[in-house]
Tab-separated table of C-alpha atoms in Angstrom:
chain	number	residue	atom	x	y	z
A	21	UNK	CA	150.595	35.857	128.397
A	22	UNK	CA	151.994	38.598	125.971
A	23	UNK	CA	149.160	37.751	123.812
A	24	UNK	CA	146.940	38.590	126.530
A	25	UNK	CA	149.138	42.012	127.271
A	26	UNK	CA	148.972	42.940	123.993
A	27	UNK	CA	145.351	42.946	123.503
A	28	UNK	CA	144.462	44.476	126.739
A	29	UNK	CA	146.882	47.356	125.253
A	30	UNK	CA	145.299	47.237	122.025
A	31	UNK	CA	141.593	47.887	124.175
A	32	UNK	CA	143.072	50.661	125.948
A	33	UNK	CA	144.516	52.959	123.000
A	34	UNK	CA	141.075	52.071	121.130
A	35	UNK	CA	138.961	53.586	124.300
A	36	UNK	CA	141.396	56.629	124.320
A	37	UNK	CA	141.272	57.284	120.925
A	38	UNK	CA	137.031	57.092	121.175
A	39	UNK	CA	137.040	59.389	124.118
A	40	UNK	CA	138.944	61.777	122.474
A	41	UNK	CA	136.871	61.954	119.584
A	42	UNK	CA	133.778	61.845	121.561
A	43	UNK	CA	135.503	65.024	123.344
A	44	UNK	CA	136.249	66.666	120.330
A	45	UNK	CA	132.732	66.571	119.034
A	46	UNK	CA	131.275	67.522	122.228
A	47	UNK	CA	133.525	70.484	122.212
A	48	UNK	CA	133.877	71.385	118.524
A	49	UNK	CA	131.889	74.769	117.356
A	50	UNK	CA	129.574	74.187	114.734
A	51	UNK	CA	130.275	75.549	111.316
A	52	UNK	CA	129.998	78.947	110.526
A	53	UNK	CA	127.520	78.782	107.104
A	54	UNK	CA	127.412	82.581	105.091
A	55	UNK	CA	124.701	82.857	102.515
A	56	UNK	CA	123.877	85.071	99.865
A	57	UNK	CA	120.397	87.119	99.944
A	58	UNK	CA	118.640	86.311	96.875
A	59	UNK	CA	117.563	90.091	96.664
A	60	UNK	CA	121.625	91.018	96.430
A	61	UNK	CA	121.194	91.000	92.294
A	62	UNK	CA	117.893	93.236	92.857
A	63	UNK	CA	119.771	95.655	95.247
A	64	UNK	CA	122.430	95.866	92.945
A	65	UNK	CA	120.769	96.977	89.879
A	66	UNK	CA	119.298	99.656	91.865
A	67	UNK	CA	121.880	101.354	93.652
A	68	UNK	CA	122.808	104.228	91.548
A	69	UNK	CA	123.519	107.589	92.658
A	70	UNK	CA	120.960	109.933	91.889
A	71	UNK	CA	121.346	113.346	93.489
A	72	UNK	CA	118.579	114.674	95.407
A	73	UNK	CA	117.093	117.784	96.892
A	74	UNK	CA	114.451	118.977	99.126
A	75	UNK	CA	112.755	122.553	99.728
A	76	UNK	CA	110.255	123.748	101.654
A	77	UNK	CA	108.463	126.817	101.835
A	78	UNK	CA	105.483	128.763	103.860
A	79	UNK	CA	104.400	131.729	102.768
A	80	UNK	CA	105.626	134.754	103.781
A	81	UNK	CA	101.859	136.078	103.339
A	82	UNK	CA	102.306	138.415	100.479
A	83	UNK	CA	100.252	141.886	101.289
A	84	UNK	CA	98.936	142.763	97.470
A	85	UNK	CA	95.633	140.859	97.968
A	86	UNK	CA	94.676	140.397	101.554
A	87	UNK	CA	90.784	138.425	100.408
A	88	UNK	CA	90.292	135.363	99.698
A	89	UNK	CA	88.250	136.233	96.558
A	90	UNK	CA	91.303	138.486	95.100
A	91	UNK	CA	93.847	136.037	95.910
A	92	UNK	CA	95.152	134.174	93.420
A	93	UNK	CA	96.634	130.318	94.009
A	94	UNK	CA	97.229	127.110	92.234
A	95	UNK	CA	93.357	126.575	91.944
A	96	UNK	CA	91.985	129.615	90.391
A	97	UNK	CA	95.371	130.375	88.529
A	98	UNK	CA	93.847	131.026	84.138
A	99	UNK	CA	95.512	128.616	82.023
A	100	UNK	CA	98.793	130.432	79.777
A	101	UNK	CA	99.952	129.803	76.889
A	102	UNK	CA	103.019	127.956	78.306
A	103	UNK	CA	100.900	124.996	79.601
A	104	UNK	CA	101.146	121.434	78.223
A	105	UNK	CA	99.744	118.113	78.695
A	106	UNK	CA	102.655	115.713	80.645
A	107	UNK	CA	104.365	112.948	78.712
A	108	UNK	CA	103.901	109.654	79.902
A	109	UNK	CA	106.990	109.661	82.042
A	110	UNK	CA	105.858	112.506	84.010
A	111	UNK	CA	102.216	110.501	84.640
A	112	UNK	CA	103.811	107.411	85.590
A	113	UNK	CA	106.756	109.334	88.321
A	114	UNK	CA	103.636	111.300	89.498
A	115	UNK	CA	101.138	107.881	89.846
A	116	UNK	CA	104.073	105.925	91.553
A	117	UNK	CA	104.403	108.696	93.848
A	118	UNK	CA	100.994	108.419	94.636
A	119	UNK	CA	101.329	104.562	95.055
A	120	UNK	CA	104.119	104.963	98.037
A	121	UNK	CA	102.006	107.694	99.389
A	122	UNK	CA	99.122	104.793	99.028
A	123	UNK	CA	101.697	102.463	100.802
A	124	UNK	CA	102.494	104.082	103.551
A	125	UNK	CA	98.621	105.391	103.787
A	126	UNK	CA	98.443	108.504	103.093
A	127	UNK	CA	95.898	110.712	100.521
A	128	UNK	CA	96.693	110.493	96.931
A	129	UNK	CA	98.389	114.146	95.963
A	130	UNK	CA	95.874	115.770	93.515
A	131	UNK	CA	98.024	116.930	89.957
A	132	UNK	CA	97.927	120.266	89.330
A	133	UNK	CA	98.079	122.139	85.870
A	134	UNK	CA	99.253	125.207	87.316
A	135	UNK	CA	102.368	123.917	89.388
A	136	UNK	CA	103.005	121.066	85.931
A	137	UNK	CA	103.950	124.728	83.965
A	138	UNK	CA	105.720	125.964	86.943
A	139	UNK	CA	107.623	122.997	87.562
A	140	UNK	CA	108.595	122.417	84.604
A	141	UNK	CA	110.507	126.022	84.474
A	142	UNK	CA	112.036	124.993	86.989
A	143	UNK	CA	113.465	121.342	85.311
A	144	UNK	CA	114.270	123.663	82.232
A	145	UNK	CA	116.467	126.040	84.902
A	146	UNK	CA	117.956	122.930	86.485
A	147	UNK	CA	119.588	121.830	83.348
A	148	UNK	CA	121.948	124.915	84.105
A	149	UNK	CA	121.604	124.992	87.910
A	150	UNK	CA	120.623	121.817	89.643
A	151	UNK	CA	119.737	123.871	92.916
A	152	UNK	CA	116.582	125.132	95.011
A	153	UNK	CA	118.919	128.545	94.333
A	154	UNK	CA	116.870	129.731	90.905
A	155	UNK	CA	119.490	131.775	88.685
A	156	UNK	CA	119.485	135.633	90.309
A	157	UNK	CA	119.284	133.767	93.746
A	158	UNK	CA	115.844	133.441	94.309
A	159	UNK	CA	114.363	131.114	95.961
A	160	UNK	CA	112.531	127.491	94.501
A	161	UNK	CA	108.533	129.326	96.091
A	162	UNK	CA	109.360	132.813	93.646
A	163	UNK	CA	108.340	130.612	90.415
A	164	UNK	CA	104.802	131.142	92.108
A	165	UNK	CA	104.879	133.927	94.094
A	166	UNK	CA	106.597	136.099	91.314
A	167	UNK	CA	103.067	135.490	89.039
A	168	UNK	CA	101.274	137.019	92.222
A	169	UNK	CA	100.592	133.446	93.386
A	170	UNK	CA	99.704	132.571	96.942
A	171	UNK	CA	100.176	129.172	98.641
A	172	UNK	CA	100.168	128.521	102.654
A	173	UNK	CA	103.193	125.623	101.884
A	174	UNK	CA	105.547	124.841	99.213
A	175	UNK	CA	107.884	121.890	98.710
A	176	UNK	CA	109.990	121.288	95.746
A	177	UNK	CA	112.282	118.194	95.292
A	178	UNK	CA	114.864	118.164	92.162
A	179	UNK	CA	116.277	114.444	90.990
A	180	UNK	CA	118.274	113.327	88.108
A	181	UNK	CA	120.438	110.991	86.839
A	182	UNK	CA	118.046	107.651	85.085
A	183	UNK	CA	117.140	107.443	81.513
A	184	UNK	CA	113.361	108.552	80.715
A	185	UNK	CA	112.191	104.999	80.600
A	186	UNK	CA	109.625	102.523	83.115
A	187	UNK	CA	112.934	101.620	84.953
A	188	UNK	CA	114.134	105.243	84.754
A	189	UNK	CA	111.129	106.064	87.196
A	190	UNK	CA	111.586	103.274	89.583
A	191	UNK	CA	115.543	104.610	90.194
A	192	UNK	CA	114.150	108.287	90.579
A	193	UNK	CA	111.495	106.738	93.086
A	194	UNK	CA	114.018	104.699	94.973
A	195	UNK	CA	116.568	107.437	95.133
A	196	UNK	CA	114.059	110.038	96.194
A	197	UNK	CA	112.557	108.080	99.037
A	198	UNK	CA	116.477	106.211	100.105
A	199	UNK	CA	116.968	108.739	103.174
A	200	UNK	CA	114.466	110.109	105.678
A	201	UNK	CA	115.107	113.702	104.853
A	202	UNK	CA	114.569	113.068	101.108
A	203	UNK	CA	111.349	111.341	101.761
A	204	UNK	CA	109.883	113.240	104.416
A	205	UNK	CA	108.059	115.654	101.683
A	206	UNK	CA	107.031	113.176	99.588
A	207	UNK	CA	105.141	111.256	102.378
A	208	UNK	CA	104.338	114.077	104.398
A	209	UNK	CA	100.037	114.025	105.302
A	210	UNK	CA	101.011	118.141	104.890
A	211	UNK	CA	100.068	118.451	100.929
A	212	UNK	CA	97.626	118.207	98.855
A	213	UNK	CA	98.470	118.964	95.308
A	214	UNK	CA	101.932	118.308	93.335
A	215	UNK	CA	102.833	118.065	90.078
A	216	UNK	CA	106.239	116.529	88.156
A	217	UNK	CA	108.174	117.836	85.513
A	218	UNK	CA	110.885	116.850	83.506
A	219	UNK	CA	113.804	118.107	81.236
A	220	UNK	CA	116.100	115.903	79.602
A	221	UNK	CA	120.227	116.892	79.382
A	222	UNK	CA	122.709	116.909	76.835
A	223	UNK	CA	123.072	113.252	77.451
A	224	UNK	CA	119.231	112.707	77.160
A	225	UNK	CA	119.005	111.944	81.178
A	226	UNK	CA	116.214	113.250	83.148
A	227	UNK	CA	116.475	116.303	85.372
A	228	UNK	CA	113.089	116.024	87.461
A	229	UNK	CA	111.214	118.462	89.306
A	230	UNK	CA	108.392	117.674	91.862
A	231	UNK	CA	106.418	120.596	92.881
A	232	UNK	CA	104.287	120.547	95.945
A	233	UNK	CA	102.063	123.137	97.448
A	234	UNK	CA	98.389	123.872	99.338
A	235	UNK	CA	96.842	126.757	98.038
C-alpha cells in the first residue's frame, strides 16, 4: 500500500513540475537578439566633420548695361590672364557632383571657365576667411559683379577639411550633401553652370569652393 502511495505521489509532482514548465514556455518572452549593420564600419570611416556653407544670390540688376548685347556674364566673359586648367581633384569633385545631380535626376551643371578663375579667388580668400563674408565685407556674388559681371542667380558653397585625394572627394561630397540646407543648392533644378575650386592650407587640406550661377 505505501508502495502504491508513493508512486501515485511520485506521478503527481512529475505532472506539476511539466505544467509548470509548459506554463513557463507559454508565457516566457522571446529573446531580445541586437545585431550589428554591416554598413557600421562604412559609416564610420565617413563621418568626419567637414564644415560647410551655403550662399545664394539674385541679382540686384546692376544699371551700367541695361542690353543684352552690352551685358557681360559668365558666357561672353574674355579669358584673363589669371585662368587655369583644373587639377584632377577639382574634375573629379565637379563630375561627382554631377553624378548625385544624375542620381537624384536632375541636368548635369555645365563647368564654366569664367566662375573656375572666380572661384578659385575665392578658395585662395578662404584660406584666411572661411566665410561667404569676402575680406572688406562684401558679399560671396561681388567676385562677379565687381568685374561688371551680370548673373540672374548665384550660389556659392565653401567645404574643407579631407586630404586632396579620390577619398578626399567622396568626404567633401558626403559632407556637402549630409543636411537638407547644405544640399539644397547642389541639387537644386535652379542652375545651370558651376565650377569648383580648390586651395590647399598650411596643413595641405583642401579648402573648396563651388561656384554656381545662370547668366
Amino acid at each position: 500500500m505505501q508502495i502504491i502511495i508513493a508512486a501515485v505521489c511520485i506521478l503527481t509532482v512529475a505532472a506539476g513540475v511539466l505544467f509548470a514548465v509548459k506554463y513557463i514556455k507559454k508565457n516566457e518572452k522571446p529573446p531580445v537578439i541586437t545585431t550589428l549593420s554591416e554598413t557600421v564600419s562604412e559609416i564610420k570611416s565617413t563621418t568626419v566633420e567637414i564644415p560647410t556653407e551655403k550662399k545664394t544670390e539674385k541679382s540686384d540688376g546692376d544699371s551700367e548695361e541695361t542690353t543684352d548685347s552690352k551685358k557681360k556674364t559668365i558666357l561672353n566673359y574674355p579669358k584673363g590672364e589669371n585662368d587655369y586648367t583644373p587639377t584632377a581633384f577639382e574634375a573629379k569633385l565637379f563630375n561627382a557632383i554631377n553624378s548625385k545631380r544624375e542620381e537624384n535626376s536632375l541636368p548635369p551643371l555645365n563647368w564654366s571657365d569664367c566662375l573656375h578663375t572666380l572661384a578659385k579667388e575665392r578658395a585662395d580668400e578662404s584660406l584666411t576667411l572661411f566665410s561667404h563674408t569676402r575680406p572688406g565685407g562684401k558679399k560671396p556674388s561681388s567676385v562677379l559683379t565687381e568685374k561688371g559681371i551680370s548673373f540672374t542667380l548665384f550660389g556659392e558653397c565653401l567645404l574643407k577639411g579631407t586630404k586632396e585625394n579620390d577619398e578626399g572627394v567622396n568626404l567633401l561630397i558626403n559632407g556637402l550633401l549630409k543636411e537638407k540646407d547644405q544640399s539644397d543648392i547642389v541639387l537644386s533644378k535652379d542652375y545651370s553652370y558651376a565650377a569648383v575650386a580648390v586651395s590647399l592650407d598650411e596643413n595641405g587640406d583642401v579648402n573648396a569652393v563651388i561656384l554656381f550661377c545662370n547668366p
